[in-house]
PDB file of C-alpha atoms in Angstrom:
ATOM      1  CA  THR M   1      11.039 247.487 176.245  1.00 96.00           C
ATOM      2  CA  ILE M   2      11.584 246.695 180.182  1.00 98.00           C
ATOM      3  CA  VAL M   3      13.869 244.286 181.636  1.00 98.00           C
ATOM      4  CA  LEU M   4      13.499 241.957 184.525  1.00 98.00           C
ATOM      5  CA  LYS M   5      16.995 239.642 184.548  1.00 97.00           C
ATOM      6  CA  SER M   6      17.064 239.641 188.967  1.00 98.00           C
ATOM      7  CA  ALA M   7      16.614 241.472 191.514  1.00 97.00           C
ATOM      8  CA  ASN M   8      19.375 243.257 191.005  1.00 97.00           C
ATOM      9  CA  GLU M   9      17.912 244.716 187.383  1.00 98.00           C
ATOM     10  CA  TYR M  10      14.871 245.209 186.588  1.00 98.00           C
ATOM     11  CA  CYS M  11      12.186 247.934 185.433  1.00 98.00           C
ATOM     12  CA  LEU M  12       9.317 248.813 185.245  1.00 98.00           C
ATOM     13  CA  PHE M  13       6.022 250.374 182.950  1.00 98.00           C
ATOM     14  CA  LEU M  14       4.507 253.927 185.333  1.00 98.00           C
ATOM     15  CA  PRO M  15       2.913 257.120 183.840  1.00 97.00           C
ATOM     16  CA  LYS M  16       5.109 258.762 181.623  1.00 95.00           C
ATOM     17  CA  LEU M  17       4.000 262.391 183.938  1.00 94.00           C
ATOM     18  CA  ARG M  18       4.863 262.276 187.190  1.00 90.00           C
ATOM     19  CA  GLY M  19       0.941 262.599 189.214  1.00 91.00           C
ATOM     20  CA  GLN M  20      -0.760 261.292 186.836  1.00 95.00           C
ATOM     21  CA  SER M  21      -3.288 257.966 188.109  1.00 96.00           C
ATOM     22  CA  ILE M  22      -2.634 254.563 185.969  1.00 96.00           C
ATOM     23  CA  ARG M  23      -5.492 253.570 184.772  1.00 94.00           C
ATOM     24  CA  ASP M  24      -4.978 257.189 182.465  1.00 94.00           C
ATOM     25  CA  SER M  25      -1.178 255.971 181.674  1.00 96.00           C
ATOM     26  CA  GLU M  26      -1.871 252.464 180.258  1.00 94.00           C
ATOM     27  CA  LYS M  27      -1.263 253.620 176.366  1.00 94.00           C
ATOM     28  CA  SER M  28       1.335 255.954 177.251  1.00 96.00           C
ATOM     29  CA  ALA M  29       2.905 254.984 180.287  1.00 97.00           C
ATOM     30  CA  VAL M  30       6.839 254.928 179.520  1.00 97.00           C
ATOM     31  CA  ALA M  31       9.948 252.832 181.238  1.00 98.00           C
ATOM     32  CA  TYR M  32      12.426 253.270 184.078  1.00 98.00           C
ATOM     33  CA  CYS M  33      15.007 251.107 185.812  1.00 98.00           C
ATOM     34  CA  ASN M  34      16.820 251.073 188.737  1.00 98.00           C
ATOM     35  CA  LYS M  35      20.313 251.292 187.266  1.00 97.00           C
ATOM     36  CA  PRO M  36      20.716 252.364 183.404  1.00 97.00           C
ATOM     37  CA  THR M  37      20.985 248.727 180.728  1.00 96.00           C
ATOM     38  CA  SER M  38      21.749 248.482 176.936  1.00 96.00           C
ATOM     39  CA  LYS M  39      18.430 245.825 176.708  1.00 96.00           C
ATOM     40  CA  ALA M  40      16.189 248.686 177.650  1.00 96.00           C
ATOM     41  CA  PRO M  41      18.103 252.238 175.377  1.00 92.00           C
ATOM     42  CA  ASN M  42      15.646 254.731 176.483  1.00 92.00           C
ATOM     43  CA  ALA M  43      14.522 254.069 179.735  1.00 97.00           C
ATOM     44  CA  ARG M  44      14.640 256.897 182.655  1.00 97.00           C
ATOM     45  CA  ILE M  45      15.988 255.869 185.852  1.00 98.00           C
ATOM     46  CA  LEU M  46      14.019 254.341 188.745  1.00 96.00           C
ATOM     47  CA  SER M  47      13.829 257.018 192.097  1.00 95.00           C
ATOM     48  CA  LYS M  48      15.900 255.038 194.632  1.00 95.00           C
ATOM     49  CA  ARG M  49      12.741 255.630 197.857  1.00 96.00           C
ATOM     50  CA  PHE M  50      10.381 254.150 194.720  1.00 97.00           C
ATOM     51  CA  ILE M  51      10.335 250.605 195.707  1.00 98.00           C
ATOM     52  CA  ARG M  52       9.653 249.050 198.929  1.00 98.00           C
ATOM     53  CA  ASN M  53      10.763 245.793 198.853  1.00 97.00           C
ATOM     54  CA  LEU M  54      10.913 243.254 196.037  1.00 98.00           C
ATOM     55  CA  ASN M  55      10.774 239.792 196.018  1.00 98.00           C
ATOM     56  CA  PHE M  56      12.477 238.193 192.786  1.00 98.00           C
ATOM     57  CA  LYS M  57      11.386 234.391 191.746  1.00 98.00           C
ATOM     58  CA  HIS M  58      12.583 232.563 188.714  1.00 98.00           C
ATOM     59  CA  ASN M  59      10.553 229.629 187.391  1.00 97.00           C
ATOM     60  CA  THR M  60      12.876 227.938 184.717  1.00 95.00           C
ATOM     61  CA  HIS M  61       9.770 225.006 184.564  1.00 95.00           C
ATOM     62  CA  ARG M  62       7.259 226.611 183.801  1.00 95.00           C
ATOM     63  CA  GLY M  63       9.576 229.654 181.715  1.00 96.00           C
ATOM     64  CA  TYR M  64       8.538 232.942 183.682  1.00 98.00           C
ATOM     65  CA  VAL M  65      10.201 235.398 186.126  1.00 99.00           C
ATOM     66  CA  GLN M  66       7.947 238.201 188.156  1.00 98.00           C
ATOM     67  CA  ILE M  67       8.970 240.907 190.960  1.00 99.00           C
ATOM     68  CA  THR M  68       5.748 241.618 193.609  1.00 99.00           C
ATOM     69  CA  GLY M  69       6.270 244.010 196.505  1.00 98.00           C
ATOM     70  CA  LYS M  70       5.927 247.751 197.730  1.00 98.00           C
ATOM     71  CA  PHE M  71       6.470 250.477 196.805  1.00 98.00           C
ATOM     72  CA  ASN M  72       6.488 254.199 198.247  1.00 98.00           C
ATOM     73  CA  ARG M  73       4.037 255.950 195.687  1.00 96.00           C
ATOM     74  CA  ARG M  74       4.942 259.287 197.027  1.00 95.00           C
ATOM     75  CA  SER M  75       8.008 259.299 195.699  1.00 95.00           C
ATOM     76  CA  TYR M  76       6.321 259.596 192.626  1.00 94.00           C
ATOM     77  CA  ASP M  77       3.434 261.887 193.291  1.00 95.00           C
ATOM     78  CA  LEU M  78       0.965 258.354 193.193  1.00 95.00           C
ATOM     79  CA  ARG M  79      -2.125 259.921 194.460  1.00 94.00           C
ATOM     80  CA  ARG M  80      -3.316 257.604 197.775  1.00 92.00           C
ATOM     81  CA  HIS M  81      -6.920 257.055 195.699  1.00 94.00           C
ATOM     82  CA  ASP M  82      -5.870 254.560 192.471  1.00 95.00           C
ATOM     83  CA  GLY M  83      -6.460 251.457 192.503  1.00 94.00           C
ATOM     84  CA  GLY M  84      -4.216 250.661 189.934  1.00 96.00           C
ATOM     85  CA  GLY M  85      -4.366 249.514 186.692  1.00 95.00           C
ATOM     86  CA  GLN M  86      -2.534 246.612 184.381  1.00 96.00           C
ATOM     87  CA  TYR M  87       0.531 247.091 181.569  1.00 97.00           C
ATOM     88  CA  ASP M  88       0.828 244.436 179.006  1.00 97.00           C
ATOM     89  CA  ILE M  89       2.381 243.325 175.536  1.00 95.00           C
ATOM     90  CA  LYS M  90      -1.022 244.571 174.221  1.00 94.00           C
ATOM     91  CA  SER M  91      -0.457 249.372 176.298  1.00 93.00           C
ATOM     92  CA  PRO M  92       1.869 250.841 175.689  1.00 95.00           C
ATOM     93  CA  HIS M  93       2.044 250.185 172.080  1.00 93.00           C
ATOM     94  CA  GLY M  94       5.277 248.619 171.268  1.00 93.00           C
ATOM     95  CA  ALA M  95       5.691 247.274 174.862  1.00 97.00           C
ATOM     96  CA  LYS M  96       7.956 244.343 176.161  1.00 97.00           C
ATOM     97  CA  CYS M  97      10.081 242.236 178.556  1.00 98.00           C
ATOM     98  CA  TYR M  98      12.769 241.757 176.486  1.00 98.00           C
ATOM     99  CA  GLY M  99      13.478 237.727 176.237  1.00 98.00           C
ATOM    100  CA  TYR M 100       9.941 236.648 176.344  1.00 98.00           C
ATOM    101  CA  PRO M 101       7.167 236.953 174.185  1.00 98.00           C
ATOM    102  CA  TYR M 102       4.108 238.382 176.791  1.00 98.00           C
ATOM    103  CA  PHE M 103       4.417 239.700 179.894  1.00 98.00           C
ATOM    104  CA  VAL M 104       1.648 241.428 182.930  1.00 98.00           C
ATOM    105  CA  GLU M 105       2.491 244.123 185.533  1.00 98.00           C
ATOM    106  CA  LEU M 106      -0.204 246.142 188.032  1.00 97.00           C
ATOM    107  CA  VAL M 107       0.176 248.791 189.575  1.00 98.00           C
ATOM    108  CA  GLU M 108      -1.726 249.933 192.521  1.00 97.00           C
ATOM    109  CA  PRO M 109      -0.599 253.055 194.428  1.00 98.00           C
ATOM    110  CA  LYS M 110      -4.076 252.188 197.121  1.00 96.00           C
ATOM    111  CA  THR M 111      -1.971 249.466 198.029  1.00 97.00           C
ATOM    112  CA  GLU M 112       0.712 250.360 197.147  1.00 98.00           C
ATOM    113  CA  ARG M 113       0.822 246.850 195.809  1.00 98.00           C
ATOM    114  CA  TYR M 114       3.060 245.669 192.046  1.00 98.00           C
ATOM    115  CA  CYS M 115       4.003 242.544 190.208  1.00 98.00           C
ATOM    116  CA  LEU M 116       5.809 242.130 187.298  1.00 98.00           C
ATOM    117  CA  ARG M 117       4.958 238.874 184.797  1.00 98.00           C
ATOM    118  CA  CYS M 118       7.793 237.852 182.132  1.00 99.00           C
ATOM    119  CA  CYS M 119       6.435 235.152 180.288  1.00 98.00           C
ATOM    120  CA  LYS M 120       7.860 232.523 178.140  1.00 98.00           C
ATOM    121  CA  HIS M 121       3.760 231.302 177.472  1.00 98.00           C
ATOM    122  CA  LYS M 122       0.951 232.953 177.515  1.00 96.00           C
ATOM    123  CA  LYS M 123      -0.744 231.573 180.384  1.00 96.00           C
ATOM    124  CA  ASP M 124       1.278 232.340 183.022  1.00 97.00           C
ATOM    125  CA  CYS M 125       0.659 236.107 182.361  1.00 97.00           C
ATOM    126  CA  PRO M 126      -2.816 236.704 182.040  1.00 95.00           C
ATOM    127  CA  THR M 127      -3.860 239.855 181.472  1.00 93.00           C
ATOM    128  CA  HIS M 128      -7.392 239.403 181.760  1.00 90.00           C
ATOM    129  CA  MET M 129      -8.651 239.910 185.490  1.00 85.00           C
ATOM    130  CA  SER M 130      -6.735 242.915 185.899  1.00 80.00           C
ATOM    131  CA  ALA M 131      -9.766 243.749 187.652  1.00 82.00           C
ATOM    132  CA  ASP M 132      -8.747 241.297 190.765  1.00 90.00           C
ATOM    133  CA  GLY M 133      -5.728 242.561 191.151  1.00 93.00           C
ATOM    134  CA  CYS M 134      -1.908 242.152 191.845  1.00 97.00           C
ATOM    135  CA  LEU M 135      -2.555 238.301 194.968  1.00 95.00           C
ATOM    136  CA  LYS M 136      -4.667 237.381 192.381  1.00 94.00           C
ATOM    137  CA  VAL M 137      -3.372 237.875 189.032  1.00 95.00           C
ATOM    138  CA  ILE M 138       0.160 237.382 190.422  1.00 96.00           C
ATOM    139  CA  GLY M 139       0.924 235.520 193.735  1.00 92.00           C
ATOM    140  CA  GLY M 140       4.088 235.693 195.621  1.00 93.00           C
ATOM    141  CA  LYS M 141       5.346 236.928 198.571  1.00 95.00           C
ATOM    142  CA  TYR M 142       4.634 241.333 199.155  1.00 95.00           C
ATOM    143  CA  HIS M 143       5.893 242.100 202.380  1.00 89.00           C
TER     144      HIS M 143
END
C-alpha cells in the first residue's frame, strides 16, 4: 500500500533491491514513504536525497491526487540508461493507493522523472500508456 495525502505525506513504489531496473521490479516493488505512516505499515523510508522536487495537485472535481517531479537516481543506485516502468493496481501484486480504487505510477531513471496519480475513477488513471512516459500519462509540473 502507498499513500498520497499531501506534499508532506506520500509514498512511491520502488524496486525492492537497490540498483534493480524499474521494469524488472514491476512484480516485486515495495512501498517507500517520506515518513512513517500507519496507512502503509510495511513501507520503507525514502531517502531524503531521493526526491529533488515535488509538485502536489488535488483535483476535487475529478477525484484524484497526484505528485510529479524529479528525483536523484544515484541516491538509490538506479541505472542511468533505465527507461523506467509502471506500477499500478495489477503490479506489484496487491498494490493499492490508500483511499482510492485506482492508481498509476511511473518512474523513469533515465530522465529522473516520476509521477503518481491516485484516482476515484479508472479513466483518470490510464494504465495502458506506460511507454508514453510521465509527461503524457500524468500532466503536471516536473521542475
